[in-house]
Coordinates of C-alpha atoms in Angstrom, one line a residue:
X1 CA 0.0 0.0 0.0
X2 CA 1.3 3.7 -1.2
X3 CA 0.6 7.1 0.9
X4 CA -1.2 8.4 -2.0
X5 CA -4.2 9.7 -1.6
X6 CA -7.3 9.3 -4.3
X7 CA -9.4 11.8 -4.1
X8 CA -13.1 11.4 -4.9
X9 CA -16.1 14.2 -5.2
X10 CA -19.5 12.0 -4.5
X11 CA -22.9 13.4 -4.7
X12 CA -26.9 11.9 -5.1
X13 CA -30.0 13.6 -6.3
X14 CA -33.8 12.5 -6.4
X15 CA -36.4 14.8 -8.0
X16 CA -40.4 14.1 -5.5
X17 CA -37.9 12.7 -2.5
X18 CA -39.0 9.7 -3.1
X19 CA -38.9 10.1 -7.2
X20 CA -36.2 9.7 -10.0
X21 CA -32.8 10.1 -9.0
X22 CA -29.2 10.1 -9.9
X23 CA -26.1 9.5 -7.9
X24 CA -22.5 10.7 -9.2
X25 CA -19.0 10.3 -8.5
X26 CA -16.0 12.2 -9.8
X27 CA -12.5 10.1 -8.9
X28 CA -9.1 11.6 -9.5
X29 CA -6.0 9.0 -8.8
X30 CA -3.1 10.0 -7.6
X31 CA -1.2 9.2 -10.7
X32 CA -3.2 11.9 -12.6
X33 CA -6.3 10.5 -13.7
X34 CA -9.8 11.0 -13.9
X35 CA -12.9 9.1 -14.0
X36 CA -16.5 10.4 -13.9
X37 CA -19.1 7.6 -12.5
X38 CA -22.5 8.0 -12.4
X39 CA -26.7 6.4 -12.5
X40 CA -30.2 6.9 -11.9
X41 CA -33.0 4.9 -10.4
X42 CA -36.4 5.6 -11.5
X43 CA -37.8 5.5 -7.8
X44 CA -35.1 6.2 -4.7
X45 CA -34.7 9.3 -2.5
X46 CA -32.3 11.8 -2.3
X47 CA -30.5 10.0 0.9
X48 CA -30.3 6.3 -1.0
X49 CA -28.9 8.4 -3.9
X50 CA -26.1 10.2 -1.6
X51 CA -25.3 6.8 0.1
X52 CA -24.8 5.2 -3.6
X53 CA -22.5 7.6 -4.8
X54 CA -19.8 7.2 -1.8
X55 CA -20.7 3.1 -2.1
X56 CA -19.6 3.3 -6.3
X57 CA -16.7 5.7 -5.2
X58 CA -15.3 3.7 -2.9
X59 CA -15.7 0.2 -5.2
X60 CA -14.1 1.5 -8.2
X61 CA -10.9 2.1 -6.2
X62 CA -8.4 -0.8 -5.4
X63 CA -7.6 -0.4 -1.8
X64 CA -3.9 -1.4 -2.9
X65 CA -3.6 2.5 -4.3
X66 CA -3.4 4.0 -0.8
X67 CA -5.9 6.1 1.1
X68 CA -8.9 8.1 -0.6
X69 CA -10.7 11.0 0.4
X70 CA -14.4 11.5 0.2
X71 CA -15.9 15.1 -0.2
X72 CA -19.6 14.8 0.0
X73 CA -22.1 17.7 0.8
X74 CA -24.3 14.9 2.5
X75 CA -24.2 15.7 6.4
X76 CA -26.9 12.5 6.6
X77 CA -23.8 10.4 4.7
X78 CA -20.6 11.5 6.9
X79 CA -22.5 11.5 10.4
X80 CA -23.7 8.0 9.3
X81 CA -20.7 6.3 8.4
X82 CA -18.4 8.0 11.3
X83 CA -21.3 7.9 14.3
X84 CA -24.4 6.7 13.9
X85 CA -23.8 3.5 12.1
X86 CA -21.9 1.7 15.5
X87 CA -24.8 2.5 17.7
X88 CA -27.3 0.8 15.0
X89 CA -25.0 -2.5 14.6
X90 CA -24.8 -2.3 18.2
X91 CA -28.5 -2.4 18.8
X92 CA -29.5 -5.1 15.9
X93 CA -29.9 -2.0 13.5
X94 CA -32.2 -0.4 15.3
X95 CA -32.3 3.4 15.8
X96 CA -32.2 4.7 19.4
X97 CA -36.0 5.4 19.3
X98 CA -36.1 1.1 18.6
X99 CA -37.4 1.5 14.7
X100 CA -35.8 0.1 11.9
X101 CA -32.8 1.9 10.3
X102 CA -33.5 3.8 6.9
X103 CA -31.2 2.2 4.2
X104 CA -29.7 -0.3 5.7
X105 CA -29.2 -2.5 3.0
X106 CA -26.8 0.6 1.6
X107 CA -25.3 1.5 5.1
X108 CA -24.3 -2.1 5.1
X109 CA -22.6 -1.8 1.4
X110 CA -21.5 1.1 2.4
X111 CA -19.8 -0.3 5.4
X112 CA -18.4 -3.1 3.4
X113 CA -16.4 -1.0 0.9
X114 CA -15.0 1.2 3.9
X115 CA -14.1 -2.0 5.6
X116 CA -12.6 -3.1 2.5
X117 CA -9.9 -0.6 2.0
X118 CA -9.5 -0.4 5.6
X119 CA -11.6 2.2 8.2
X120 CA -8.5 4.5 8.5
X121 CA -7.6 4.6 4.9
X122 CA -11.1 6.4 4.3
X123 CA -11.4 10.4 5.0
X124 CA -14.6 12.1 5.1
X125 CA -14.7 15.5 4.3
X126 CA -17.9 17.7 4.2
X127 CA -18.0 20.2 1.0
X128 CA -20.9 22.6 0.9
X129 CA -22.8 22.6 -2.1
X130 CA -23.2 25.1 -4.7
X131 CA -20.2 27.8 -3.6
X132 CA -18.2 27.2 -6.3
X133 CA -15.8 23.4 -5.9
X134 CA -15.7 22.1 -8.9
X135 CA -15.9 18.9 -7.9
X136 CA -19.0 18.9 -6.1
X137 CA -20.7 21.3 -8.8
X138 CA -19.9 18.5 -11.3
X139 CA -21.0 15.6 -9.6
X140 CA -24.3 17.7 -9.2
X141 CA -24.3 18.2 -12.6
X142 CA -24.5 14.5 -13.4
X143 CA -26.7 13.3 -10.7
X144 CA -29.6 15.7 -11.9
X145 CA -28.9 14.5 -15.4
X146 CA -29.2 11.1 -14.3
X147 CA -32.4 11.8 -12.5
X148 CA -33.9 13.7 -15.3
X149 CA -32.7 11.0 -17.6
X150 CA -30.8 13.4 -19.5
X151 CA -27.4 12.0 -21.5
X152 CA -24.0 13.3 -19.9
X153 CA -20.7 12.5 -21.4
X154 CA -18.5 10.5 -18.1
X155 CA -15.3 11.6 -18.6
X156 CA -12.5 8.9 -18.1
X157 CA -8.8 10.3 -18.8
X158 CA -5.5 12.3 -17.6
X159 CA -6.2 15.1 -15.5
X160 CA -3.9 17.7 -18.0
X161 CA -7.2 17.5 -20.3
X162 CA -10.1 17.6 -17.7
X163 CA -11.8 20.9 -18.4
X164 CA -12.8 21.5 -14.6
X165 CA -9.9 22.7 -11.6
X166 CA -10.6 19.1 -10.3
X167 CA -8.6 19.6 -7.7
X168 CA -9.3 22.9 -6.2
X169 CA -10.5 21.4 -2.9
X170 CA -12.2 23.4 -0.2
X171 CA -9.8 24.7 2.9
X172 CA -12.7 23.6 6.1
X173 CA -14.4 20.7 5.5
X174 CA -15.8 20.6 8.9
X175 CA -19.1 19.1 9.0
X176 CA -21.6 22.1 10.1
X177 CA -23.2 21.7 13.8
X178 CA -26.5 20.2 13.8
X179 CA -29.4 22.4 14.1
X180 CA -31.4 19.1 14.8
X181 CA -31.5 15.5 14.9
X182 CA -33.5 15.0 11.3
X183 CA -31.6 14.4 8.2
X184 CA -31.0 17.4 5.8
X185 CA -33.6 18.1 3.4
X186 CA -33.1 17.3 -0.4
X187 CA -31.0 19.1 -2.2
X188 CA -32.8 21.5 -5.2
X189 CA -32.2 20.5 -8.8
X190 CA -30.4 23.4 -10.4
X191 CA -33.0 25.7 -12.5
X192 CA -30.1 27.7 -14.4
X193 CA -26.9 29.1 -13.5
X194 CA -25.7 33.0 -13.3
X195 CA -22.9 34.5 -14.0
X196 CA -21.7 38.2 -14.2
X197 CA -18.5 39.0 -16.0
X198 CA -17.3 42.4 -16.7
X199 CA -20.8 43.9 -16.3
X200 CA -22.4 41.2 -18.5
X201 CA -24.8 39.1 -16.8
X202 CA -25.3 35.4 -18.4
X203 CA -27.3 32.6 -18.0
X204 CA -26.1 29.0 -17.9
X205 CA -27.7 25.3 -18.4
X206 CA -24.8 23.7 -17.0
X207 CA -22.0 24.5 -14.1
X208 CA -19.3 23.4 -16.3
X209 CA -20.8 26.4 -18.5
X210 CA -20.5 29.0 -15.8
X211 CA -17.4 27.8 -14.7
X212 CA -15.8 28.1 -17.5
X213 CA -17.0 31.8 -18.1
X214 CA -16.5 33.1 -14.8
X215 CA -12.9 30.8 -13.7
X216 CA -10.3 33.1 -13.3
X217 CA -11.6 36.6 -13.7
X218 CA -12.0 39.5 -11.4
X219 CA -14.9 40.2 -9.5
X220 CA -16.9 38.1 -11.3
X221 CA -20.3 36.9 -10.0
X222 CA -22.0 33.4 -10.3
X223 CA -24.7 31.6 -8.3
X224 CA -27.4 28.2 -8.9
X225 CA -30.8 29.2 -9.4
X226 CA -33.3 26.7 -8.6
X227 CA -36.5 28.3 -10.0
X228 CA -37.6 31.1 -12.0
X229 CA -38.7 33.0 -8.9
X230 CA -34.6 32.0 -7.5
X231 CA -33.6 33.3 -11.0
X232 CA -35.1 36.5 -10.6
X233 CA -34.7 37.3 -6.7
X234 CA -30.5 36.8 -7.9
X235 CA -30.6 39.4 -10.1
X236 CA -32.5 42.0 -8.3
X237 CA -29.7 40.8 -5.7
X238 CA -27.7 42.1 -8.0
X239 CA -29.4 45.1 -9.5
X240 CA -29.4 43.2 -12.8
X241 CA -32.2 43.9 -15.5
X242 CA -33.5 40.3 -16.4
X243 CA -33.6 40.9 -19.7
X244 CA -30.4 41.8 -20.2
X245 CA -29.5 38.2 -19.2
X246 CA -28.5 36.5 -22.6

C-alpha cells in the first residue's frame, strides 16, 4: 500500500424525494487521472442516492492504491458512516428510538467497501454545495442528469485534459453543527446558473458552462438558481435587468 491519496467528489439527487434520481461520483487517482461515475433509479430518494454515490466511489478504487478521500455535501452520509452506524450495529440495526434503520441494505454496502480498504484509509470530508468546488458542482451536474434522464458524457482520462480545476478542494471541510436530529432536506435541482463577467450578466444550463466563463476573472459573480422565482430574486440581488440576461 502507497501514501497516495485518491481523491473522490460524491454526490446523489432525487427529484419528488422519493422520485427519479441520480447519484454521481467524480474520482481523481493519484497518478493523474480522472474518471467520472454515475446512474439513476427511476424510484429512490435523495439520501439512497447520496449513500450510492460514496458506495460506487469507494468500489471502483483498489484499496492497494493508498488512502482516498471523500468530499460529500451529505451531512446524513458522513454523520452515518463516522457515528451513527456503531450505535445501529450495536442495537440489531435499530435506531435509538427502537425503529428500523432507513437504508440499511446501503449503510451495510457502504460499510463493506469502507471496511474493505480499511476504516482509516477512508477520509470524510464535508464540502458545501453550490459555492463554487468544482468537484462537487460536477457531480451535481451529473446526478440531476441522471435523474432527469438526460445524457451526460463521463469523462474517463489524464487530469492535464479535464476541463474542470478538479482539484481545487475546499480549505474547512468541517461538518456544520447540527441544528437538529433529522436528516438534511433534499438538495434543489439546479433551474439555471448566473454569471456576471465584466458587467455582462449570463445565463447558464450547465455549471461546467459557468465555470468556465467566470474561472479566473476578477470580480466576477456566479450563483445556482433553482426556480424562475430564484432566478429573478439573484438578479434583483444584484441590481441586474432580467432581460439583459443573454
Amino acid at each position: 500500500m502507497t501514501d497516495e491519496r485518491t481523491i473522490a467528489f460524491t454526490d446523489g439527487a432525487a427529484s419528488g424525494n422519493p422520485g427519479p434520481g441520480g447519484w454521481a461520483a467524480v474520482i481523481v487517482r493519484p497518478a493523474g487521472h480522472v474518471t467520472e461515475l454515475g446512474g439513476g433509479d427511476p424510484h429512490t430518494t435523495n439520501n439512497k442516492m447520496e449513500l450510492t454515490g460514496a458506495i460506487r466511489a469507494l468500489a471502483h478504487v483498489d484499496p492497494a492504491r493508498g488512502r482516498i478521500a471523500i468530499y460529500t455535501d451529505s451531512t446524513y452520509v458522513i454523520r452515518g458512516i463516522r457515528e451513527w452506524i456503531w450505535n445501529w450495529r450495536r442495537r440489531g440495526w435499530k435506531t435509538a428510538e427502537g425503529a428500523d434503520v432507513l437504508n440499511r441494505d446501503l449503510w451495510e454496502e457502504l460499510l463493506q467497501q469502507v471496511m474493505r480498504h480499511g476504516k482509516d484509509a477512508v477520509e470524510w470530508h464535508y464540502v458545501r454545495g453550490h459555492v463554487g468546488t468544482p468537484g462537487n458542482e460536477r457531480c451535481d451536474e451529473i446526478a440531476v442528469a441522471f435523474s432527469r434522464q438526460r445524457h451526460v458524457e463521463l469523462y474517463d482520462g489524464p487530469i492535464g485534459q479535464y476541463p474542470l480545476a478538479i482539484m481545487d478542494l475546499p480549505d474547512d471541510t468541517a461538518v456544520p453543527a447540527r441544528s437538529s436530529s433529522s436528516p438534511r432536506a433534499p438538495k434543489a435541482a439546479a433551474y439555471s446558473y448566473l454569471s456576471v463577467v465584466d458587467g455582462t450578466p449570463m445565463r447558464h444550463a450547465t455549471w461546467a458552462e459557468c465555470e468556465h466563463r467566470v474561472k479566473g476573472r476578477s470580480g466576477a459573480r456566479f450563483k445556482k438558481a433553482t426556480s424562475a422565482g430564484d432566478e429573478a430574486a439573484i438578479l434583483r440581488e444584484w441590481q441586474v435587468d432580467p432581460s439583459a440576461v443573454k
